[in-house]
Short mmCIF file of C-alpha atoms in Angstrom, two decimals:
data_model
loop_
_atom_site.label_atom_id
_atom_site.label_comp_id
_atom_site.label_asym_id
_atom_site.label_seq_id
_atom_site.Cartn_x
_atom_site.Cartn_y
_atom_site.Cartn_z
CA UNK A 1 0.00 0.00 0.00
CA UNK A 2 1.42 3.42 -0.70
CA UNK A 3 1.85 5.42 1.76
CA UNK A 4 0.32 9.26 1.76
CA UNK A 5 1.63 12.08 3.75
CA UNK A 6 -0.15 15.61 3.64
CA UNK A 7 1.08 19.17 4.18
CA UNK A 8 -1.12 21.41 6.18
CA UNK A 9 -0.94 25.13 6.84
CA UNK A 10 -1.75 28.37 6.56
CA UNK A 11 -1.11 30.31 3.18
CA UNK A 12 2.50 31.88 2.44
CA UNK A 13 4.35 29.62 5.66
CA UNK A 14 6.20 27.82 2.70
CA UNK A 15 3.93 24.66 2.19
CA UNK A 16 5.33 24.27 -1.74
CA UNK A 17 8.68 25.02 -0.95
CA UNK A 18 8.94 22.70 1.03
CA UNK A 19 7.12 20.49 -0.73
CA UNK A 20 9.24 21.08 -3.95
CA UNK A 21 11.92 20.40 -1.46
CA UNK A 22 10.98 16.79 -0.25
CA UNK A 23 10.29 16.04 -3.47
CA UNK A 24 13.40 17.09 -5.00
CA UNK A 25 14.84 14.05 -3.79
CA UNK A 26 13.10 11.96 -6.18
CA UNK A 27 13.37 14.00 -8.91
CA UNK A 28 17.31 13.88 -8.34
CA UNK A 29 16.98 10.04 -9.39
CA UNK A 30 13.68 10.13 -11.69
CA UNK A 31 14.45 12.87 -14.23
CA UNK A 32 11.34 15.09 -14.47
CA UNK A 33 9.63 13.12 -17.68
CA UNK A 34 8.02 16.03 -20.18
CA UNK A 35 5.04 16.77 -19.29
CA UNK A 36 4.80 15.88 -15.73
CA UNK A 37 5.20 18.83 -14.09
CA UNK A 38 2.07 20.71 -14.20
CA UNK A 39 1.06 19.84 -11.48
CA UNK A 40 3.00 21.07 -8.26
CA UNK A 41 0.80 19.51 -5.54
CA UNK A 42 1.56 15.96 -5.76
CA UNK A 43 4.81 14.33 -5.74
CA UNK A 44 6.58 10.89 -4.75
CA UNK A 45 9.58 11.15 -2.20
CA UNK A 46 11.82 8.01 -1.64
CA UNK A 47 14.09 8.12 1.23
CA UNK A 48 16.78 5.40 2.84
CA UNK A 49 14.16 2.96 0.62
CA UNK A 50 10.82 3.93 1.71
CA UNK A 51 8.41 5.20 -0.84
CA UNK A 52 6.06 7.53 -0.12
CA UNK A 53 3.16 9.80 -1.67
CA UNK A 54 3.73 13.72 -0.68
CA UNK A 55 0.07 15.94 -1.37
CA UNK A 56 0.19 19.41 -0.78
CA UNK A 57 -3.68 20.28 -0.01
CA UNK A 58 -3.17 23.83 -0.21
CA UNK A 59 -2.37 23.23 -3.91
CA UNK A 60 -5.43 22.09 -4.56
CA UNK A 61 -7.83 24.66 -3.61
CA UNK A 62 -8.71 27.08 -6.10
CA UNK A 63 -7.33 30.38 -5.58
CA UNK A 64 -5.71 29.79 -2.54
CA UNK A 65 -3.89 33.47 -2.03
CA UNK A 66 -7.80 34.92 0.07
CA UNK A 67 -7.87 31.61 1.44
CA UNK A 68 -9.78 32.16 5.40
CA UNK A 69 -10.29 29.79 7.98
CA UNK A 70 -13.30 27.89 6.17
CA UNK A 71 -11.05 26.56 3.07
CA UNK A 72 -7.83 25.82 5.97
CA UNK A 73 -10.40 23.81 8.05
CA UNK A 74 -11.72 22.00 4.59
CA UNK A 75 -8.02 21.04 3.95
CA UNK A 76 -6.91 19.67 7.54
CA UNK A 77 -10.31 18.07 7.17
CA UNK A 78 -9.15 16.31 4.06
CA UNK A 79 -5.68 15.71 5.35
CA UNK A 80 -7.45 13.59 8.57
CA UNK A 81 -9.70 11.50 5.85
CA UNK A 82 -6.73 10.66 3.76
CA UNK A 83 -3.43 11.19 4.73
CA UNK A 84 -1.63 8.36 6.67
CA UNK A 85 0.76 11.35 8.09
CA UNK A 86 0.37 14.76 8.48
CA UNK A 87 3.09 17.53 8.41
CA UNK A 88 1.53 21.06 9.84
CA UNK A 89 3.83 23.76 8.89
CA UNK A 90 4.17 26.94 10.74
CA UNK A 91 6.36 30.15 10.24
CA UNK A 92 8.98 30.65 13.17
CA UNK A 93 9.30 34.51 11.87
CA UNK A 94 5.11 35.35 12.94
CA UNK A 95 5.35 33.10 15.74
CA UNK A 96 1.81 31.06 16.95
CA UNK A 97 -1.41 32.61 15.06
CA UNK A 98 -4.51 31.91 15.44
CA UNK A 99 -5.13 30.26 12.50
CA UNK A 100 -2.24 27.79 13.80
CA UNK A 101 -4.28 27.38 17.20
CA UNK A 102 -7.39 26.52 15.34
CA UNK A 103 -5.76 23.93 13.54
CA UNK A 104 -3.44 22.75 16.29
CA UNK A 105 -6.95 21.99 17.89
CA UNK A 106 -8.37 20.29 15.03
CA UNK A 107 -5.10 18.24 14.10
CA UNK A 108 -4.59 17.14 18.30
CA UNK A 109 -8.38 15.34 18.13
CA UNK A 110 -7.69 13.28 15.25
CA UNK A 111 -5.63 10.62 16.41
CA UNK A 112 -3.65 10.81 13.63
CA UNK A 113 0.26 10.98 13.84
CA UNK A 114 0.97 14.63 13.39
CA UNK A 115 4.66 16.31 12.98
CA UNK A 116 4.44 19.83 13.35
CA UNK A 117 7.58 21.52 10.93
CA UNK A 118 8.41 25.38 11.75
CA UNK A 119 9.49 26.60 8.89
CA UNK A 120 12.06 29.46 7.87
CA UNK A 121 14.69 28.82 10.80
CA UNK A 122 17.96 29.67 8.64
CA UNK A 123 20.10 29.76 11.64
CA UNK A 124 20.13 28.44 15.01
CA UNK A 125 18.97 31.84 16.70
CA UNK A 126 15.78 30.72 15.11
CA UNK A 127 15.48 27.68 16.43
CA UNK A 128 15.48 29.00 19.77
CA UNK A 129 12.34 30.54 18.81
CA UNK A 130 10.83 27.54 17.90
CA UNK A 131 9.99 26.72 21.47
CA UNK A 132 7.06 28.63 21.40
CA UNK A 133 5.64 26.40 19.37
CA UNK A 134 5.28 23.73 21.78
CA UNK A 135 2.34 25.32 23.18
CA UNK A 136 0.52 23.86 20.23
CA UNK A 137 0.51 20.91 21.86
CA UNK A 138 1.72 18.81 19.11
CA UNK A 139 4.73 17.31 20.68
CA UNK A 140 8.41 18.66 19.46
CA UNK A 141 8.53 21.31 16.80
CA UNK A 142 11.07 20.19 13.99
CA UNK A 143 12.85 23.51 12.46
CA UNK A 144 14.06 23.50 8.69
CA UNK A 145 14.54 25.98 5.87
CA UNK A 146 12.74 24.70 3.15
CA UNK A 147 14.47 27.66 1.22
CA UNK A 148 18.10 26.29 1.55
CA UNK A 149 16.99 22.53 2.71
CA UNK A 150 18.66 22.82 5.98
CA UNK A 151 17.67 20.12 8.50
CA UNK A 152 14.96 18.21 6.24
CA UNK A 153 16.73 15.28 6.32
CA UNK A 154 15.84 15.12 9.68
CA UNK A 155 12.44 15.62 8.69
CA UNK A 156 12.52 12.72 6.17
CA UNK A 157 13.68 10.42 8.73
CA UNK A 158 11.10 11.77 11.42
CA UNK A 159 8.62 10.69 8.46
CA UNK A 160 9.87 7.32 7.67
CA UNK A 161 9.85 5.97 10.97
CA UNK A 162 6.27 7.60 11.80
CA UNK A 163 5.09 5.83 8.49
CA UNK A 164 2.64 2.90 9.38
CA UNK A 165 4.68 -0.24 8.40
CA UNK A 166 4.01 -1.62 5.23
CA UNK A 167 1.62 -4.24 4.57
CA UNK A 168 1.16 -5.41 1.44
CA UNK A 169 -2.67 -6.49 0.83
CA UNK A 170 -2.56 -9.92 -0.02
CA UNK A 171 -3.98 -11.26 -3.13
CA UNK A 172 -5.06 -14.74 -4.13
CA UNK A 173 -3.64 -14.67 -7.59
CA UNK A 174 -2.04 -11.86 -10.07
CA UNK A 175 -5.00 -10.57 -11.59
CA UNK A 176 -5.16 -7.47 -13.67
CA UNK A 177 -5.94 -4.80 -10.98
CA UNK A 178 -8.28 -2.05 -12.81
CA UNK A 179 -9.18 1.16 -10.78
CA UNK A 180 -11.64 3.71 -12.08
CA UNK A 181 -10.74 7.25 -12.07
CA UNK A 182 -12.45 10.69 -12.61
CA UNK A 183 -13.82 13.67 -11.40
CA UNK A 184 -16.72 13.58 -9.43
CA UNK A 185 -19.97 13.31 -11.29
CA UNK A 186 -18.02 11.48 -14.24
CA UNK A 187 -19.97 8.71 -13.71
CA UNK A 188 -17.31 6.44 -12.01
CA UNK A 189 -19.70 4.52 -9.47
CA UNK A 190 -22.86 4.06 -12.25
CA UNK A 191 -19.94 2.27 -14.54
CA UNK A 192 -19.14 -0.02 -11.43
CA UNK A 193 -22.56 -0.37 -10.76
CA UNK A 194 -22.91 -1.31 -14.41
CA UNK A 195 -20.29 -3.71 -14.08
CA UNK A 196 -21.02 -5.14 -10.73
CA UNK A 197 -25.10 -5.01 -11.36
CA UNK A 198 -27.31 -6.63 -9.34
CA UNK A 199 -25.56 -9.91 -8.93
CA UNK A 200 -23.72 -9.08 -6.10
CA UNK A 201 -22.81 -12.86 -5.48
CA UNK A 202 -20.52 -12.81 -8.50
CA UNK A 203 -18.32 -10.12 -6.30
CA UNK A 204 -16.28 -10.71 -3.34
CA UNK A 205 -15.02 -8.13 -1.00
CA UNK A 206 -11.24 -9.13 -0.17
CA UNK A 207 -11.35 -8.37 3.88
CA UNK A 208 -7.76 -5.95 3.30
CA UNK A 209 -5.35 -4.56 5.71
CA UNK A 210 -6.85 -1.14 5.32
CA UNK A 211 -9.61 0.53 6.68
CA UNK A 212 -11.91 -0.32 3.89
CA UNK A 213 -11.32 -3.20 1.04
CA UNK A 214 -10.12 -1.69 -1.80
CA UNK A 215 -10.16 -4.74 -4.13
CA UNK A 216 -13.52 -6.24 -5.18
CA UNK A 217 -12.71 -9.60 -7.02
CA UNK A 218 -14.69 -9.70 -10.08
CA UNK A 219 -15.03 -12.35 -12.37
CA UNK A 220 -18.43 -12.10 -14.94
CA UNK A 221 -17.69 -12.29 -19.39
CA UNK A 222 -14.90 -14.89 -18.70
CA UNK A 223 -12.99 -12.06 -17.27
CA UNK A 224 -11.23 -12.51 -13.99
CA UNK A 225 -9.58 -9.20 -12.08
CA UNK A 226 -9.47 -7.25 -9.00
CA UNK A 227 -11.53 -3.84 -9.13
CA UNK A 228 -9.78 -0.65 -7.35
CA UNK A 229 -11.85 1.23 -5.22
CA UNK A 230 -11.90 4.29 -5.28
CA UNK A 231 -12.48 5.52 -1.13
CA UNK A 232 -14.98 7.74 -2.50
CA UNK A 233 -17.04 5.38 -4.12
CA UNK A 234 -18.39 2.91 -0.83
CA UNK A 235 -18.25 5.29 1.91
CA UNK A 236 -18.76 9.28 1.74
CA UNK A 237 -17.13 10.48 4.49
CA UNK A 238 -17.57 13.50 6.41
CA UNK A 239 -15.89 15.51 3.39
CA UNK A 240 -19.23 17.09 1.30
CA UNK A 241 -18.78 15.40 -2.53
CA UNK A 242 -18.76 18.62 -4.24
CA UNK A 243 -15.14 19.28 -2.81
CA UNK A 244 -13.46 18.52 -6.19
CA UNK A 245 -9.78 18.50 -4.81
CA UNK A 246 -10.67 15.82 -2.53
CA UNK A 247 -11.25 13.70 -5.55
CA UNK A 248 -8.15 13.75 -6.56
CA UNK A 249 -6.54 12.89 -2.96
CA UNK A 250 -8.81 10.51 -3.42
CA UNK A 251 -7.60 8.66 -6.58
CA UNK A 252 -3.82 8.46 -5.67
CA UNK A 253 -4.22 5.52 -3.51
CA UNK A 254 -7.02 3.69 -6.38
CA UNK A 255 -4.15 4.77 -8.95
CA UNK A 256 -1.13 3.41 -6.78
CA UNK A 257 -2.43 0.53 -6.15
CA UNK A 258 -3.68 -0.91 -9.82
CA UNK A 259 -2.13 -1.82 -12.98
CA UNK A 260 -4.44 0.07 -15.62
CA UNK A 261 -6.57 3.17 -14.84
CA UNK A 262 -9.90 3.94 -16.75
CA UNK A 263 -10.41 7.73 -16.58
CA UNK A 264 -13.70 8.83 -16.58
CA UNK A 265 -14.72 12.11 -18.79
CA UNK A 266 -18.00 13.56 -18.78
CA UNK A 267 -19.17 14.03 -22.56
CA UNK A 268 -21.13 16.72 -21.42
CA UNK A 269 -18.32 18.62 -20.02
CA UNK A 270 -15.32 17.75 -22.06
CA UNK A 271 -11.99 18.05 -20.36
CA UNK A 272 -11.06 20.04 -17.59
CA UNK A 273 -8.18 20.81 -15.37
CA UNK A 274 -9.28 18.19 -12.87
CA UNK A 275 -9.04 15.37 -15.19
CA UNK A 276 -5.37 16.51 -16.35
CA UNK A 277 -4.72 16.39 -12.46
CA UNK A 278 -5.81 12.82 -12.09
CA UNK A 279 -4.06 11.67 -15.75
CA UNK A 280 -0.97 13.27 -14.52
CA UNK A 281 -0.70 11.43 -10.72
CA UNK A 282 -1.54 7.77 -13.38
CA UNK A 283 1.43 9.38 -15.81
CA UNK A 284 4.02 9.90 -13.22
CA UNK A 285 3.24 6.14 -11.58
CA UNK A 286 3.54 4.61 -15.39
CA UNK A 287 0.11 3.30 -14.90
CA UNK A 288 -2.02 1.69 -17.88
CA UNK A 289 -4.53 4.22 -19.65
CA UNK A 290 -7.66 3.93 -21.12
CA UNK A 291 -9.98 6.88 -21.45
CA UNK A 292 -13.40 6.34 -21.61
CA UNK A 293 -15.87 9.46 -22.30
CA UNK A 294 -19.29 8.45 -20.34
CA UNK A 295 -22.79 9.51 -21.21
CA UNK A 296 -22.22 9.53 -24.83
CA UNK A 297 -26.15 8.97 -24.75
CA UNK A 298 -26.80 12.20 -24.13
CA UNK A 299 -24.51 14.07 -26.89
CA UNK A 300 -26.31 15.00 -30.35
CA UNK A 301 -23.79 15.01 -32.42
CA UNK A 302 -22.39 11.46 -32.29
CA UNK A 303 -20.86 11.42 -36.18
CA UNK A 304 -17.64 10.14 -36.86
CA UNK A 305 -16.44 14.00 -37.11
CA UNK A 306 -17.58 14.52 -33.75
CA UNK A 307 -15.90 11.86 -32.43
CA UNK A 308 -12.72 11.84 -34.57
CA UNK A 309 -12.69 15.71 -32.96
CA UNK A 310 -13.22 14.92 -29.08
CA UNK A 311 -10.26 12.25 -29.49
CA UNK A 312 -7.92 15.04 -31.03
CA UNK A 313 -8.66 17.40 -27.95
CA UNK A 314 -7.88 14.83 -25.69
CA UNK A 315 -4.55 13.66 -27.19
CA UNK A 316 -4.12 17.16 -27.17
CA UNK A 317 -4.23 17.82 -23.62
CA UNK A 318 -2.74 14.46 -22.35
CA UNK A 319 0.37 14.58 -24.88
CA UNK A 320 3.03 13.87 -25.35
CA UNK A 321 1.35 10.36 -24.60
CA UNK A 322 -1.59 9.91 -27.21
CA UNK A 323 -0.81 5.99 -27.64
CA UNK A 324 -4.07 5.01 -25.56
CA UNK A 325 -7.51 3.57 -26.64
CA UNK A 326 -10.39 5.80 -26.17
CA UNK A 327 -13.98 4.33 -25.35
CA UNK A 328 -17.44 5.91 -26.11
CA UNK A 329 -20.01 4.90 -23.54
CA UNK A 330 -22.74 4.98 -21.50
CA UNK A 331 -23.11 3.67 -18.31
CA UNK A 332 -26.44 4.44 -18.04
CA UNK A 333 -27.68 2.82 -20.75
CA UNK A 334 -24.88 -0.03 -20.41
CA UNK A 335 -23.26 1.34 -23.86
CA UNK A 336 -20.18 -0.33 -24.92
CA UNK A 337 -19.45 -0.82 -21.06
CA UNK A 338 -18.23 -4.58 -21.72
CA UNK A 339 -15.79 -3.43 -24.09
CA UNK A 340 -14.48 -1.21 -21.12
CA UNK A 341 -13.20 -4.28 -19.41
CA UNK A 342 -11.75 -6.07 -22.83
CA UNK A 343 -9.91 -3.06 -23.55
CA UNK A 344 -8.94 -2.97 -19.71
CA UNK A 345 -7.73 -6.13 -20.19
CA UNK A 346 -5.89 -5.84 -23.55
CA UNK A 347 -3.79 -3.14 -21.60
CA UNK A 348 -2.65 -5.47 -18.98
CA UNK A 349 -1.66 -7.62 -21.88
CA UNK A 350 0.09 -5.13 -23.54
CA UNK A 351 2.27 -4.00 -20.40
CA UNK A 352 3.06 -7.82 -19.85
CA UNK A 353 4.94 -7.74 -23.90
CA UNK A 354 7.69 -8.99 -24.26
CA UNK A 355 9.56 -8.93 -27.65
CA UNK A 356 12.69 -11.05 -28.93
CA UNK A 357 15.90 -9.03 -29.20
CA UNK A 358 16.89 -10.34 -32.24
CA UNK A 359 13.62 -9.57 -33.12
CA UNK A 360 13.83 -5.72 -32.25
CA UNK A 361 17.47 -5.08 -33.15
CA UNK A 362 16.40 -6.62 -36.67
CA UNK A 363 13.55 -3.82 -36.68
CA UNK A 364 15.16 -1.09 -35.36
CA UNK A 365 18.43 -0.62 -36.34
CA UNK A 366 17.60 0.40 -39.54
CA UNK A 367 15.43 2.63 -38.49
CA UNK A 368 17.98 4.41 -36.63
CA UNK A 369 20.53 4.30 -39.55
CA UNK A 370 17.77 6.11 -41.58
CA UNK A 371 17.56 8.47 -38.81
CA UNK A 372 20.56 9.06 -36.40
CA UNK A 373 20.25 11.06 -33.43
CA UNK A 374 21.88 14.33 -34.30
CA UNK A 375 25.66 14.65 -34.19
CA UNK A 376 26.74 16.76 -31.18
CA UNK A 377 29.77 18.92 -31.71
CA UNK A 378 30.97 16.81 -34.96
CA UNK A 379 30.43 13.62 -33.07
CA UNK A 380 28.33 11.09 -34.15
CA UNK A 381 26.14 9.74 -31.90
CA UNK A 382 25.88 5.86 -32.75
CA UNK A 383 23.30 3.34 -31.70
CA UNK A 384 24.66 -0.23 -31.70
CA UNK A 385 21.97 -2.54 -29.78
CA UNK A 386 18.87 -2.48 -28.41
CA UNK A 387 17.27 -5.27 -25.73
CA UNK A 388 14.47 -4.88 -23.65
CA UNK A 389 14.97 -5.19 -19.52
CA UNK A 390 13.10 -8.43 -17.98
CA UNK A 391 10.47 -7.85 -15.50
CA UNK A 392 9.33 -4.79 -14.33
CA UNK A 393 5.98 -3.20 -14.40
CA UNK A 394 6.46 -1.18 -16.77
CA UNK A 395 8.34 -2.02 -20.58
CA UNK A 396 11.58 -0.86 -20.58
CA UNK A 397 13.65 -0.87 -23.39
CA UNK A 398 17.65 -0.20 -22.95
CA UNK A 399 19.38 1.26 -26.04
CA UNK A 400 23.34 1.11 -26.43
CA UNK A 401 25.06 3.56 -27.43
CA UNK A 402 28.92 5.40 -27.73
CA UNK A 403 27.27 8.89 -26.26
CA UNK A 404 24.30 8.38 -24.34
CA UNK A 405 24.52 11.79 -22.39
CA UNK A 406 23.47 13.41 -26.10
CA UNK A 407 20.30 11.48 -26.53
CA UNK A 408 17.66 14.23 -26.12
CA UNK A 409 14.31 14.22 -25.27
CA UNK A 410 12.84 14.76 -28.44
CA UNK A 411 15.42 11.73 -29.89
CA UNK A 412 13.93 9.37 -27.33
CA UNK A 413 10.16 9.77 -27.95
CA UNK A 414 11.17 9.08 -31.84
CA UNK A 415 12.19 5.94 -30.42
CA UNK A 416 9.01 5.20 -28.45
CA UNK A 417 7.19 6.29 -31.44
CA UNK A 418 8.95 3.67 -33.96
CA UNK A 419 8.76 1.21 -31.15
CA UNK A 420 4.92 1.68 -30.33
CA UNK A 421 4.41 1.66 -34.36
CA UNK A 422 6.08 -1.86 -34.50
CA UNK A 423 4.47 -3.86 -31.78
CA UNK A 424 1.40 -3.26 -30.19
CA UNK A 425 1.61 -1.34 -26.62
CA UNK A 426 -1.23 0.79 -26.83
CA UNK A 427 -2.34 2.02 -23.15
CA UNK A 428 0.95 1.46 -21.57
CA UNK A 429 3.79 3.80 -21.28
CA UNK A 430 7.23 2.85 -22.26
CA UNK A 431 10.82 3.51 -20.73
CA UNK A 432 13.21 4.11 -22.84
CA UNK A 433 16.87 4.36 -21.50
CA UNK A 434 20.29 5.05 -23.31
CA UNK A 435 23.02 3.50 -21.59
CA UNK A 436 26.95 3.53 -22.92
CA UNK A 437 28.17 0.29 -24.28
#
């Protein structure tokens, strides 16, 4: 189970620098794919080898700068629901507000594990300040800088060991594990519903390690797989529905813990920024894609035009990856919803490819000898052999080559393109890595 830790505070106390800071970590080893970084609020941090999901809520609520106590309260609300850890950041310069009482108060009844970070002590004068802070009640206040990163490796280790342990849930068998994504109102729990109908004896809930199931075995069509739950779906908590960040929070752990993702989009509404929010948190964990645009039944215009023009604007908006199947359904009226699961599975599939080496040097190479990565400096940049890594959740192919450091970006998704052209990995994102001889 992936762990999620949230960042709670009042506006300008340095919530996404510090943020940007924890997650720096990561992107020291990950290099920050194209693409990926629109959104600023969610971020994976791995430290001495335990992975871990980093939200900041403030990110997530809409014009945060006149945020007042109502939209703080909403967020440490959300933080309680959700978050397995909590970091409350305060400012050592104003000293205790308010607003940090308030949510001191809120944060010390949950009886969740809580570390309270003052931020902005760049020298140790500061931290003597800091011991005001204990009359938050919180326990001990940890001082860093997220500016200059002073002292958040302490933090990170404070983290790790306050992390619940991890369990893995177990599993009977490796199924395809499909979770089903979207904004609220998308129509996620009328597709399950759909799905599941009313023969609820052909679904068993798999008593998990967590607070509620989150796999429903499924097996109906002579298809056999695990369903991801999203929280949202079975219980609503205290959180009101129409709080559209919360969705998101909610996803992460659906999305984390599955193998392909079917993102919902409402016909009626087209695409918003929401649904690039969710598509980038399944992008950044190299989950499987389909998209699947619900209540089709109510759109007039259904000719090939119109549809040939809706799956433009959404390869669009989710490039550079476009290599995904797109679904038109309803299900209300139970439109094309079997195919949802065929295609679901035909992902799975498709991540599980393997191809011979022989097999895609023979297709490649000349390829590349038709079109070399550009010569850097008068050096010519050759690639000798290409294999593909075993295992691994995602397909990862390894190219050789005399100067990998002068692969670019743009050279590398010509690969993936050729490659995806070749053999059949629709829904899946590739790795491609360029490694000297």
């Amino acid at each position: 189970m992936g762990n999620v830790v949230a960042i709670v505070g009042r506006p300008n106390v340095g919530k996404s620098t510090l943020f940007n800071r924890l997650t720096q970590s990561r992107h020291a080893i990950v290099n920050e794919e194209a693409g990926t970084t629109r959104d600023r609020q969610y971020g994976k941090v791995d430290w001495t080898g335990r992975e871990f999901s980093l939200i900041d809520t403030g990110g997530w609520v809409v014009n945060s700068e006149d945020v007042f106590e109502g939209e703080i309260n909403k967020q440490v609300q959300v933080a309680i629901e959700e978050a397995d850890v909590i970091l409350f950041i305060v400012d050592v310069l104003t000293g205790v507000t308010d607003l940090d009482d308030e949510v001191a108060r809120i944060l010390r009844r949950s009886n969740k594990s809580v570390i309270l970070v003052v931020n902005k002590a760049d020298n140790y004068d500061m931290h003597a300040l800091a011991a005001e802070f204990y009359s938050l009640g919180l326990g001990d206040p940890y001082c860093v800088s997220a500016i200059n990163g002073s002292y958040t490796g302490d933090l990170l280790d404070r983290i790790v060991e306050v992390l619940p342990s991890q369990k893995e849930e177990e599993l009977e068998e490796e199924l395809p594990r499909i979770a089903i994504v979207g904004r609220p109102n998308a129509g996620k729990s009328s597709l399950i519903n759909a799905f599941i109908g009313e023969e609820r004896h052909i679904v068993t809930d798999i008593a998990g390690t967590t607070r509620d199931s989150i796999y429903t075995k499924y097996d109906k069509f002579g298809l056999n797989f695990y369903l991801v739950d999203t929280a949202g779906i079975r219980k609503k908590g205290k959180v009101n529905e129409d709080l559209e960040y919360y969705s998101v929070i909610r996803s992460i752990r659906a999305i984390e813990n599955s193998d392909v993702c079917v993102l919902m989009l409402d016909a009626t509404r087209g695409i918003e920024s929401q649904d690039l929010n969710i598509f980038s948190i399944i992008q950044k964990n190299k989950k499987g894609l389909l998209v699947c645009v619900n209540k089709w039944d109510l759109v007039e215009d259904k000719s090939q035009i119109a549809i040939k023009t809706f799956i433009n604007a959404i390869q669009d908006r989710f490039a550079p990856f476009t290599d995904f199947p797109v679904l038109f359904i309803s299900a209300l009226t139970k439109q094309r919803i079997f195919k949802v699961l065929e295609k679901a599975k035909e992902i799975y599939d498709n991540r599980q490819n393997r191809i011979p080496t022989a097999k895609l040097n023979e297709v490649m190479l000349p390829i590349i000898e038709n079109r070399p990565p550009p010569a850097w400096k008068g050096k010519y940049i050759k690639i000798k052999y290409i294999t593909q890594l075993p295992g691994g959740s995602v397909p990862s192919f390894v190219f050789f080559c005399n100067l990998p450091q002068w692969i670019k970006e743009p050279y590398k998704r010509f690969l993936e393109n050729q490659i995806r052209e070749n053999w059949d990995f629709s829904g899946t994102p590739i790795q491609i890595f360029i490694r000297e001889k």
